[in-house]
Coordinates of C-alpha atoms in Angstrom, one line a residue:
Chain A
M2 CA 0.0 0.3 -0.3
T3 CA 1.3 3.3 -1.0
E4 CA -1.6 5.3 1.9
T5 CA -0.5 5.2 5.4
P6 CA -2.0 2.4 7.2
L7 CA -4.7 3.8 10.1
F8 CA -3.4 0.8 12.5
Q9 CA -1.5 -2.0 13.5
I10 CA -1.3 -5.3 15.2
D11 CA 1.5 -7.7 15.9
V12 CA 1.1 -11.6 15.8
Q13 CA 3.6 -13.9 17.4
I14 CA 2.9 -16.6 15.1
S15 CA 2.9 -20.0 17.2
F16 CA 3.2 -23.8 16.5
G17 CA -0.6 -24.0 16.6
H18 CA -1.4 -21.4 14.0
C19 CA 0.5 -23.9 11.9
D20 CA -0.6 -26.6 10.0
A21 CA 0.9 -30.1 8.7
A22 CA 2.8 -28.3 6.2
G23 CA 4.6 -26.2 9.1
I24 CA 3.4 -23.2 7.6
V25 CA 0.0 -20.7 9.2
F26 CA -3.2 -22.5 8.0
Y27 CA -4.4 -20.1 6.0
P28 CA -7.9 -19.0 8.1
N29 CA -5.7 -17.5 10.7
F30 CA -5.1 -14.8 8.2
F31 CA -8.6 -14.1 8.4
R32 CA -9.0 -14.6 12.1
W33 CA -6.3 -11.8 12.3
F34 CA -8.1 -9.5 10.0
D35 CA -11.3 -9.6 11.6
R36 CA -9.1 -9.1 15.1
C37 CA -7.1 -6.4 13.9
F38 CA -10.5 -4.3 13.3
H39 CA -12.0 -5.1 15.9
T40 CA -8.8 -3.9 18.1
F41 CA -8.6 -0.8 16.1
L42 CA -12.4 0.1 17.3
L43 CA -11.4 -1.3 21.0
E44 CA -8.3 1.3 20.8
R45 CA -10.0 4.1 18.7
H46 CA -12.9 4.0 18.7
G47 CA -14.6 2.3 22.1
G48 CA -14.7 -1.2 20.8
H49 CA -17.4 -3.0 18.9
A50 CA -19.9 -3.3 21.2
A51 CA -20.0 0.5 22.3
L52 CA -20.0 1.5 18.7
C53 CA -23.1 -0.7 17.7
R54 CA -25.3 0.8 21.1
Q55 CA -24.5 3.8 19.8
L56 CA -25.5 3.2 15.9
G57 CA -28.3 1.2 16.8
A58 CA -27.0 -2.0 15.1
R59 CA -26.5 -5.8 15.8
G60 CA -22.9 -5.7 14.5
I61 CA -20.4 -4.4 12.0
G62 CA -20.6 -7.7 10.0
L63 CA -18.8 -9.5 6.7
M64 CA -20.0 -9.4 3.4
H65 CA -17.0 -10.3 1.6
A66 CA -13.3 -11.5 2.3
D67 CA -10.4 -12.3 0.8
A68 CA -7.0 -12.5 0.2
D69 CA -4.0 -13.4 -1.6
F70 CA -1.3 -15.4 0.6
R71 CA 2.3 -14.2 -1.0
S72 CA 4.9 -16.1 1.1
P73 CA 4.2 -18.6 3.8
G74 CA 4.7 -17.7 7.7
L75 CA 6.3 -19.9 10.4
D76 CA 6.5 -21.2 13.5
G77 CA 8.5 -18.1 15.3
D78 CA 7.7 -15.1 13.2
L79 CA 6.8 -12.0 14.3
F80 CA 3.9 -11.1 11.7
T81 CA 2.7 -7.5 11.0
L82 CA -0.7 -6.5 9.9
D83 CA -1.6 -3.3 8.7
L84 CA -5.2 -1.9 8.5
G85 CA -6.8 0.8 6.2
P86 CA -7.4 3.2 4.9
I87 CA -10.8 2.7 4.4
D88 CA -12.9 2.6 1.6
W89 CA -16.6 4.1 2.0
A90 CA -19.6 3.3 0.5
N91 CA -23.0 4.2 1.3
R92 CA -23.5 0.8 2.9
S93 CA -20.5 -1.0 3.3
L94 CA -16.7 0.1 4.1
T95 CA -13.8 -2.3 2.7
V96 CA -11.1 -2.3 4.8
P97 CA -7.4 -3.6 3.0
Y98 CA -5.4 -5.5 5.0
T99 CA -1.3 -6.2 4.2
G100 CA 0.5 -8.3 6.6
R101 CA 4.1 -8.6 6.3
I102 CA 7.1 -10.4 8.3
D103 CA 9.7 -7.8 8.4
D104 CA 9.8 -6.2 4.5
R105 CA 8.0 -9.7 3.0
V106 CA 4.9 -10.1 2.2
L107 CA 2.7 -12.5 3.3
V108 CA -0.7 -12.2 2.9
E109 CA -2.7 -9.1 1.4
G110 CA -6.5 -8.8 1.6
Y111 CA -9.9 -7.0 2.4
E112 CA -13.0 -6.7 4.1
T113 CA -16.3 -5.8 3.4
R114 CA -18.4 -5.2 6.0
G115 CA -21.9 -3.8 6.4
I116 CA -23.6 -2.2 9.7
F117 CA -26.1 -4.9 10.5
A118 CA -29.4 -3.5 12.1
E119 CA -32.7 -4.5 12.7
R120 CA -35.3 -2.7 10.4
E121 CA -39.1 -3.9 10.3
G122 CA -37.7 -6.8 11.4
R123 CA -35.3 -7.6 9.1
L124 CA -31.5 -7.5 9.5
T125 CA -30.3 -5.2 7.1
A126 CA -26.7 -3.1 6.3
A127 CA -27.3 0.5 7.4
P128 CA -26.0 3.5 5.8
T129 CA -22.2 4.2 7.1
D130 CA -22.1 7.7 7.3
Q131 CA -22.0 8.2 11.0
L132 CA -19.9 5.6 11.5
R133 CA -17.6 7.0 8.9
A134 CA -18.0 10.6 10.8
L135 CA -16.9 8.8 13.5
I136 CA -13.9 7.2 12.8
E137 CA -12.9 9.6 10.1
G138 CA -13.4 12.4 12.7
V139 CA -11.1 10.9 14.9
D140 CA -8.6 9.6 12.7
H141 CA -8.4 12.2 9.9
G142 CA -9.4 14.8 11.3
Chain B
M16 CA -15.7 -46.6 29.6
T17 CA -17.6 -49.7 30.9
E18 CA -21.3 -47.8 30.8
T19 CA -23.1 -47.2 27.6
P20 CA -22.3 -43.7 26.2
L21 CA -25.3 -41.5 26.1
F22 CA -24.0 -40.2 22.4
Q23 CA -21.7 -40.1 19.8
I24 CA -20.5 -38.0 17.0
D25 CA -17.8 -38.8 14.1
V26 CA -15.1 -36.1 13.1
Q27 CA -13.0 -36.6 9.9
I28 CA -9.7 -35.4 11.2
S29 CA -8.6 -33.0 8.7
F30 CA -5.4 -31.5 7.1
G31 CA -6.5 -28.2 9.3
H32 CA -6.7 -30.1 12.4
C33 CA -3.2 -31.0 12.8
D34 CA -0.5 -28.5 14.1
A35 CA 3.0 -28.8 12.6
A36 CA 4.0 -32.0 14.3
G37 CA 1.6 -33.3 11.9
I38 CA -0.9 -34.4 14.8
V39 CA -4.4 -33.2 15.9
F40 CA -3.8 -29.7 17.4
Y41 CA -4.8 -30.3 21.1
P42 CA -6.8 -27.7 21.9
N43 CA -9.5 -28.9 18.9
F44 CA -9.9 -32.1 21.4
F45 CA -12.2 -29.7 23.5
R46 CA -13.5 -28.0 20.6
W47 CA -14.9 -32.0 19.6
F48 CA -15.9 -32.2 23.3
D49 CA -18.1 -29.0 23.1
R50 CA -19.5 -29.6 19.8
C51 CA -20.5 -33.1 21.3
F52 CA -22.0 -32.1 24.0
H53 CA -24.1 -29.7 21.8
T54 CA -24.8 -32.0 19.3
F55 CA -26.6 -34.2 22.0
L56 CA -28.4 -31.0 23.1
L57 CA -29.3 -30.6 19.8
E58 CA -30.7 -34.1 18.8
R59 CA -32.2 -35.3 21.6
H60 CA -33.3 -32.0 23.7
G61 CA -34.1 -29.4 21.4
G62 CA -30.9 -27.5 21.7
H63 CA -28.6 -25.4 24.0
A64 CA -30.6 -21.8 23.5
A65 CA -34.3 -23.5 23.5
L66 CA -32.8 -25.3 26.7
C67 CA -31.3 -22.2 28.1
R68 CA -35.3 -20.2 27.5
Q69 CA -36.8 -23.2 28.8
L70 CA -34.3 -23.3 32.2
G71 CA -34.0 -19.6 32.7
A72 CA -30.6 -19.8 31.8
R73 CA -27.9 -17.4 30.1
G74 CA -25.6 -21.2 29.1
I75 CA -25.1 -24.5 30.3
G76 CA -21.1 -23.0 30.4
L77 CA -18.0 -24.7 31.8
M78 CA -16.4 -25.1 34.9
H79 CA -13.6 -27.3 34.4
A80 CA -12.1 -29.6 31.9
D81 CA -9.5 -32.5 31.5
A82 CA -8.3 -34.4 29.1
D83 CA -5.6 -37.1 28.6
F84 CA -4.3 -37.4 25.3
R85 CA -3.4 -41.5 24.9
S86 CA -1.9 -41.2 21.1
P87 CA -2.2 -39.3 18.4
G88 CA -4.8 -38.2 15.4
L89 CA -3.7 -37.7 12.1
D90 CA -5.3 -35.9 8.9
G91 CA -7.5 -38.5 7.2
D92 CA -8.4 -40.4 10.4
L93 CA -11.9 -40.7 11.5
F94 CA -12.3 -40.0 15.1
T95 CA -15.1 -41.2 16.8
L96 CA -16.4 -39.6 20.6
D97 CA -18.5 -40.8 23.3
L98 CA -20.0 -38.8 25.3
G99 CA -21.7 -39.9 28.8
P100 CA -23.3 -41.2 31.6
I101 CA -23.3 -37.8 32.7
D102 CA -22.2 -37.7 36.5
W103 CA -24.9 -35.0 38.7
A104 CA -24.1 -32.6 41.3
N105 CA -26.6 -30.4 42.7
R106 CA -25.1 -27.2 40.7
S107 CA -23.0 -28.6 38.1
L108 CA -22.6 -31.8 35.7
T109 CA -19.9 -33.7 34.5
V110 CA -19.5 -35.2 31.0
P111 CA -16.8 -37.5 30.0
Y112 CA -15.8 -38.1 27.1
T113 CA -13.9 -41.2 25.3
G114 CA -12.2 -40.4 21.8
R115 CA -11.0 -43.2 19.3
I116 CA -10.2 -44.3 16.2
D117 CA -11.1 -47.9 15.6
D118 CA -10.1 -49.1 19.2
R119 CA -7.1 -47.0 19.9
V120 CA -8.0 -44.5 22.3
L121 CA -6.5 -41.2 21.5
V122 CA -8.3 -38.9 24.5
E123 CA -10.2 -39.5 27.3
G124 CA -11.3 -36.2 29.3
Y125 CA -14.4 -34.7 31.3
E126 CA -16.3 -31.3 31.2
T127 CA -17.9 -29.9 34.2
R128 CA -20.7 -27.3 33.4
G129 CA -22.7 -25.4 35.0
I130 CA -26.5 -24.1 34.2
F131 CA -25.5 -20.7 34.6
A132 CA -28.6 -18.2 35.1
E133 CA -29.1 -14.7 36.7
R134 CA -30.2 -14.3 40.0
E135 CA -30.1 -10.8 41.8
G136 CA -27.9 -9.0 39.4
R137 CA -25.4 -11.8 39.4
L138 CA -24.2 -15.0 37.2
T139 CA -24.6 -18.2 39.3
A140 CA -24.6 -21.3 38.5
A141 CA -28.4 -23.2 38.9
P142 CA -29.3 -26.1 40.2
T143 CA -29.4 -29.4 38.1
D144 CA -32.6 -30.9 39.0
Q145 CA -34.7 -29.8 36.2
L146 CA -31.8 -30.1 33.6
R147 CA -31.4 -33.6 34.9
A148 CA -34.9 -34.6 34.7
L149 CA -35.6 -33.5 31.2
I150 CA -31.9 -35.5 30.3
E151 CA -32.9 -38.7 32.3
G152 CA -36.4 -37.9 31.1
V153 CA -35.6 -39.0 28.0
D154 CA -32.6 -41.0 27.8
H155 CA -32.9 -43.2 30.9
G156 CA -37.0 -43.3 31.1
Chain C
M7 CA -24.1 -23.3 -9.2
T8 CA -25.6 -24.4 -12.7
E9 CA -22.5 -27.0 -13.0
T10 CA -22.8 -30.1 -11.1
P11 CA -20.6 -30.0 -7.5
L12 CA -17.7 -32.6 -7.6
F13 CA -18.2 -33.2 -3.8
Q14 CA -20.2 -32.3 -0.8
I15 CA -19.5 -32.1 3.0
D16 CA -22.0 -31.4 5.9
V17 CA -21.5 -29.6 8.7
Q18 CA -23.6 -29.3 12.2
I19 CA -23.1 -25.6 12.8
S20 CA -22.2 -25.4 17.0
F21 CA -22.0 -22.7 19.4
G22 CA -18.9 -23.0 19.1
H23 CA -18.4 -22.1 15.6
C24 CA -20.8 -18.9 16.5
D25 CA -19.0 -15.4 17.7
A26 CA -20.7 -13.1 20.1
A27 CA -23.2 -12.3 17.3
G28 CA -24.7 -15.7 17.8
I29 CA -23.7 -16.0 14.0
V30 CA -21.3 -18.1 12.5
F31 CA -17.5 -16.7 12.6
Y32 CA -16.8 -16.0 9.7
P33 CA -12.9 -17.4 9.3
N34 CA -15.0 -20.7 10.1
F35 CA -16.4 -20.4 6.6
F36 CA -12.4 -20.6 5.2
R37 CA -11.7 -23.7 7.6
W38 CA -15.2 -25.5 6.1
F39 CA -13.6 -24.8 2.5
D40 CA -10.6 -26.2 3.2
R41 CA -12.2 -29.2 5.3
C42 CA -14.3 -29.8 2.1
F43 CA -11.6 -29.8 0.0
H44 CA -9.1 -32.2 2.0
T45 CA -12.3 -34.5 2.2
F46 CA -12.1 -34.5 -1.3
L47 CA -8.8 -35.6 -1.8
L48 CA -9.1 -38.3 0.7
E49 CA -12.1 -39.8 -0.3
R50 CA -11.5 -39.8 -4.0
H51 CA -8.3 -39.9 -4.7
G52 CA -6.0 -41.0 -1.3
G53 CA -5.4 -38.2 0.7
H54 CA -3.2 -34.9 0.6
A55 CA -0.3 -36.8 1.8
A56 CA -0.4 -39.3 -1.2
L57 CA -1.3 -36.9 -3.7
C58 CA 1.9 -34.7 -2.6
R59 CA 4.0 -38.2 -2.2
Q60 CA 3.0 -38.8 -5.8
L61 CA 3.2 -35.5 -7.5
G62 CA 7.2 -35.5 -5.5
A63 CA 5.1 -32.2 -3.8
R64 CA 5.0 -30.5 0.0
G65 CA 1.4 -29.3 0.0
I66 CA -1.6 -28.0 -2.0
G67 CA -1.7 -24.9 -0.9
L68 CA -3.1 -21.3 -1.1
M69 CA -2.5 -19.2 -3.4
H70 CA -6.2 -17.0 -2.9
A71 CA -9.2 -17.5 -1.4
D72 CA -12.1 -15.1 -1.2
A73 CA -16.0 -15.4 0.4
D74 CA -18.9 -13.5 -0.5
F75 CA -21.4 -14.0 2.9
R76 CA -25.2 -14.1 1.7
S77 CA -26.8 -14.7 4.6
P78 CA -25.5 -15.7 8.4
G79 CA -25.6 -19.3 9.9
L80 CA -26.9 -20.3 13.4
D81 CA -26.2 -22.5 16.1
G82 CA -27.8 -26.1 15.3
D83 CA -28.0 -25.1 11.5
L84 CA -27.0 -28.1 9.1
F85 CA -24.7 -26.5 6.4
T86 CA -24.5 -28.2 3.2
L87 CA -21.1 -27.6 1.6
D88 CA -20.6 -27.9 -2.5
L89 CA -17.1 -28.3 -4.3
G90 CA -16.7 -27.3 -7.9
P91 CA -16.2 -28.0 -11.1
I92 CA -12.5 -27.2 -10.6
D93 CA -11.3 -24.4 -13.1
W94 CA -7.7 -25.7 -14.3
A95 CA -4.9 -23.2 -15.2
N96 CA -1.2 -24.1 -15.7
R97 CA 0.0 -23.9 -12.2
S98 CA -3.1 -23.6 -10.5
L99 CA -6.5 -25.1 -9.9
T100 CA -9.4 -22.8 -8.4
V101 CA -11.9 -24.1 -6.6
P102 CA -15.5 -23.2 -6.3
Y103 CA -17.6 -23.4 -3.2
T104 CA -21.5 -22.7 -2.2
G105 CA -22.9 -23.5 0.9
R106 CA -26.2 -23.8 1.7
I107 CA -28.7 -24.5 4.7
D108 CA -31.8 -25.5 2.2
D109 CA -32.4 -23.7 -0.3
R110 CA -31.1 -20.2 1.4
V111 CA -27.0 -19.7 0.4
L112 CA -25.0 -18.5 3.2
V113 CA -22.0 -18.1 1.0
E114 CA -19.9 -18.4 -2.1
G115 CA -16.3 -18.7 -2.7
Y116 CA -13.1 -19.6 -4.4
E117 CA -10.0 -21.2 -3.4
T118 CA -6.9 -21.1 -5.7
R119 CA -4.5 -23.6 -4.9
G120 CA -0.9 -24.4 -6.4
I121 CA 1.0 -27.6 -6.1
F122 CA 4.3 -26.5 -4.2
A123 CA 7.3 -28.3 -4.5
E124 CA 10.9 -27.4 -3.9
R125 CA 13.0 -27.0 -7.3
E126 CA 16.4 -25.7 -7.1
G127 CA 15.9 -25.1 -3.0
R128 CA 12.8 -23.3 -3.7
L129 CA 9.1 -23.3 -3.0
T130 CA 7.4 -23.0 -6.7
A131 CA 3.7 -24.1 -7.8
A132 CA 4.7 -26.7 -10.3
P133 CA 2.4 -28.0 -13.1
T134 CA -0.9 -29.1 -12.4
D135 CA -1.5 -31.5 -15.3
Q136 CA -0.4 -34.4 -13.3
L137 CA -3.5 -33.4 -10.9
R138 CA -5.9 -33.1 -13.2
A139 CA -5.4 -36.1 -15.0
L140 CA -5.8 -38.0 -11.9
I141 CA -8.6 -36.2 -10.8
E142 CA -10.6 -35.5 -13.9
G143 CA -9.6 -39.3 -14.4
V144 CA -11.8 -40.7 -11.9
D145 CA -14.3 -37.8 -11.8
H146 CA -14.7 -37.2 -15.2
G147 CA -13.7 -40.5 -17.1
Chain D
M26 CA 0.1 -18.9 42.9
T27 CA 2.5 -17.9 45.5
E28 CA 5.6 -18.9 43.5
T29 CA 7.3 -16.1 40.4
P30 CA 5.8 -16.8 37.1
L31 CA 8.5 -17.9 35.0
F32 CA 6.9 -16.1 31.8
Q33 CA 4.1 -14.1 30.9
I34 CA 2.4 -13.3 27.8
D35 CA -1.0 -11.0 26.8
V36 CA -3.6 -11.5 25.2
Q37 CA -6.1 -9.3 23.7
I38 CA -9.3 -10.3 23.8
S39 CA -11.3 -10.2 20.5
F40 CA -15.2 -10.2 19.0
G41 CA -13.7 -13.7 17.4
H42 CA -12.6 -15.3 20.7
C43 CA -16.3 -15.1 22.3
D44 CA -18.8 -17.8 21.7
A45 CA -22.4 -17.3 20.8
A46 CA -23.1 -16.3 24.8
G47 CA -20.7 -13.3 24.5
I48 CA -17.4 -14.9 26.6
V49 CA -14.3 -16.8 25.5
F50 CA -14.5 -19.5 23.9
Y51 CA -13.2 -22.2 26.6
P52 CA -10.7 -23.9 24.1
N53 CA -9.4 -20.7 23.2
F54 CA -7.9 -20.8 26.9
F55 CA -5.5 -23.9 25.9
R56 CA -4.8 -22.3 22.6
W57 CA -3.6 -19.9 24.9
F58 CA -1.5 -21.9 27.3
D59 CA 0.2 -23.8 24.6
R60 CA 0.9 -20.6 22.6
C61 CA 2.3 -19.0 26.4
F62 CA 4.4 -22.2 26.4
H63 CA 5.5 -22.2 22.7
T64 CA 6.5 -18.3 23.1
F65 CA 8.6 -19.2 26.3
L66 CA 10.1 -21.8 24.4
L67 CA 11.0 -19.4 21.9
E68 CA 12.0 -15.9 23.7
R69 CA 14.0 -17.8 26.4
H70 CA 15.5 -21.0 24.6
G71 CA 15.7 -20.5 20.9
G72 CA 12.3 -22.3 20.2
H73 CA 10.6 -25.2 19.5
A74 CA 11.9 -26.0 16.2
A75 CA 15.8 -25.6 17.4
L76 CA 15.2 -27.5 20.6
C77 CA 13.7 -30.2 19.3
R78 CA 16.4 -30.7 17.2
Q79 CA 18.9 -30.3 19.8
L80 CA 17.1 -33.1 21.8
G81 CA 16.5 -35.5 18.7
A82 CA 12.9 -34.9 19.3
R83 CA 9.7 -35.1 17.4
G84 CA 8.0 -32.7 19.8
I85 CA 7.3 -31.2 23.4
G86 CA 3.6 -32.3 23.1
L87 CA 0.5 -33.2 25.1
M88 CA 0.1 -35.8 27.6
H89 CA -2.4 -33.8 29.8
A90 CA -4.3 -30.9 30.3
D91 CA -7.2 -29.2 32.2
A92 CA -8.2 -25.9 33.3
D93 CA -10.4 -24.7 35.8
F94 CA -12.3 -21.3 34.7
R95 CA -13.0 -19.4 37.3
S96 CA -15.1 -16.2 36.0
P97 CA -15.3 -15.3 32.1
G98 CA -13.5 -13.2 29.7
L99 CA -15.1 -10.7 27.7
D100 CA -14.4 -8.9 24.0
G101 CA -11.8 -6.0 25.2
D102 CA -10.7 -7.4 28.0
L103 CA -6.7 -7.8 28.2
F104 CA -6.5 -11.1 29.5
T105 CA -2.6 -12.0 31.2
L106 CA -1.4 -15.6 31.3
D107 CA 1.3 -16.9 33.8
L108 CA 3.4 -19.6 33.3
G109 CA 5.3 -21.7 35.6
P110 CA 7.1 -22.8 37.7
I111 CA 7.8 -26.2 35.5
D112 CA 7.1 -29.4 37.9
W113 CA 9.7 -31.8 36.4
A114 CA 9.6 -35.5 36.4
N115 CA 11.8 -38.2 34.5
R116 CA 9.7 -38.3 31.4
S117 CA 7.0 -35.3 31.5
L118 CA 7.3 -31.8 32.8
T119 CA 4.1 -30.1 34.5
V120 CA 3.8 -26.3 33.0
P121 CA 1.0 -24.1 35.5
Y122 CA -1.0 -21.2 34.0
T123 CA -2.9 -18.9 35.6
G124 CA -4.8 -16.6 33.4
R125 CA -6.1 -13.4 34.8
I126 CA -7.9 -9.9 34.0
D127 CA -6.4 -7.1 36.0
D128 CA -7.0 -9.0 39.7
R129 CA -9.4 -11.7 38.7
V130 CA -8.5 -14.6 37.9
L131 CA -10.5 -16.6 34.5
V132 CA -8.5 -19.6 34.8
E133 CA -6.1 -21.8 36.5
G134 CA -4.9 -24.9 34.3
Y135 CA -2.0 -27.4 33.7
E136 CA -0.2 -28.5 30.6
T137 CA 1.8 -31.9 30.9
R138 CA 4.0 -32.3 27.9
G139 CA 6.4 -35.3 27.1
I140 CA 9.2 -35.2 25.2
F141 CA 8.4 -37.0 22.3
A142 CA 11.3 -38.9 20.3
E143 CA 11.5 -42.1 18.1
R144 CA 13.1 -45.0 19.6
E145 CA 13.0 -48.6 18.0
G146 CA 10.5 -47.0 15.5
R147 CA 8.1 -45.8 17.7
L148 CA 7.7 -42.5 19.5
T149 CA 8.2 -42.6 23.3
A150 CA 8.9 -40.0 26.0
A151 CA 12.3 -39.5 26.4
P152 CA 13.9 -38.3 29.7
T153 CA 13.9 -34.7 30.9
D154 CA 16.9 -34.4 32.4
Q155 CA 18.3 -32.5 29.5
L156 CA 15.9 -30.1 29.0
R157 CA 15.6 -29.3 32.2
A158 CA 19.4 -28.1 32.0
L159 CA 18.8 -26.1 29.2
I160 CA 15.6 -24.4 31.3
E161 CA 17.0 -24.1 34.7
G162 CA 20.3 -22.8 33.6
V163 CA 19.0 -19.9 32.3
D164 CA 16.0 -19.4 34.2
H165 CA 16.9 -20.2 37.7
G166 CA 20.9 -20.5 37.3

């Protein structure tokens, strides 16, 4: 990414994250994407549960996720995952991730999330403008 | 176990269940204990959520878990997990598990669970007699 | 998918697959994609480890994965996951997945995998023709 | 524990660690026990893989694990896990863990591990004296 990330977490890759081929089992990268997003909400914006109460939402959940796996991660590697900048649409937000060990890219991917709220008995994706204002107000304001 | 189990699930051990040593990563055995218990509740007693509503409980959750690991499980093995018989105390139930591949025992363990309910603003372990009657009424009656 | 799937697994969705919003935690869908692929290899083609020995490969690993999440899965749902048909390229194969509860689609996604083998000291994606012949010989021949 | 722990990790409890009851899904505590042990080996003793090569072992694997769950962990909690001191037997080591959020204990448990090595074609638990000397030489010497 040429743009500055919004947030970053480190993950110490451990024995139990690896599969029988001795490399990180790929669904763990998606667990780390999700963890990075929730840690960003926690450290910058009061956390997912408090934001959901504020937005009248049930959750800021997944519509799409993808990842390109560039090189393997091994037990003992220190993995750094960058989040952002977020791309906002009316009823979804797309969060890019890039994960590295030192300068070597392991994974690049995206999560597209909606702000799911009950409206007339159904869960639907609510407008993102209020969340965008909260996040951009703090992080870009 | 010399006594007859109450319930049984099969798990097809897969690549992603195994760690860098090529054998089942041990926390998966606890995930399978939990899954076995919840599948037992689902197939025999209407499921955990419905039972909790009936009992006025938040969850039938863990107080203790342990396991002895007798031999390893590998990618491709078909694992069979037996549950029960349940040992009932006033405010807890202990659920034994034995997991095998054919005749070879991989794991023997226990979960001790409580019926957690809110009473005067705190979560406490409620009496087990109502759940016991439901389970023994169906399974031993 | 309008085309006939190659393979199918069932997953009994359990309490522990769900997150604090009470729906399947999304990385589990990728674990089930991977499990479906490995179970397909096991039941139809002798399993991943035996195939890798035959192909001189270290693993049939991930280059890309993505998923669209259409509707949520809940504790107690019986989830059916279809695999295939596989789309073959020279040095990768793309495996489509569609997951349903009855007629309701929960997830549609893809895994792109390579046959990773050591050549001159580096892991590279080997040609897919031998694996393709094995799989198409059995499944389409 | 009244004795000084050998090692400690922090875990930022996240949304995806929690189950449909909104609290940490209990097998995660065992994943964190295992992660704590492997991080201890990595940071103090060169890591599990290097130690295994030095000891001629396949893995320092599990014979037994148990845990008492004292109080729940929630999304957003910062969890601190203490390891040790290790209790050494001839062919096993028992590693105690205590996990807290501030002063509140969430979990207390043990892992009993063996140094599994191939001897005459079978995996058996090797004597622990060499590993004990390595660990006690560095940490208590």
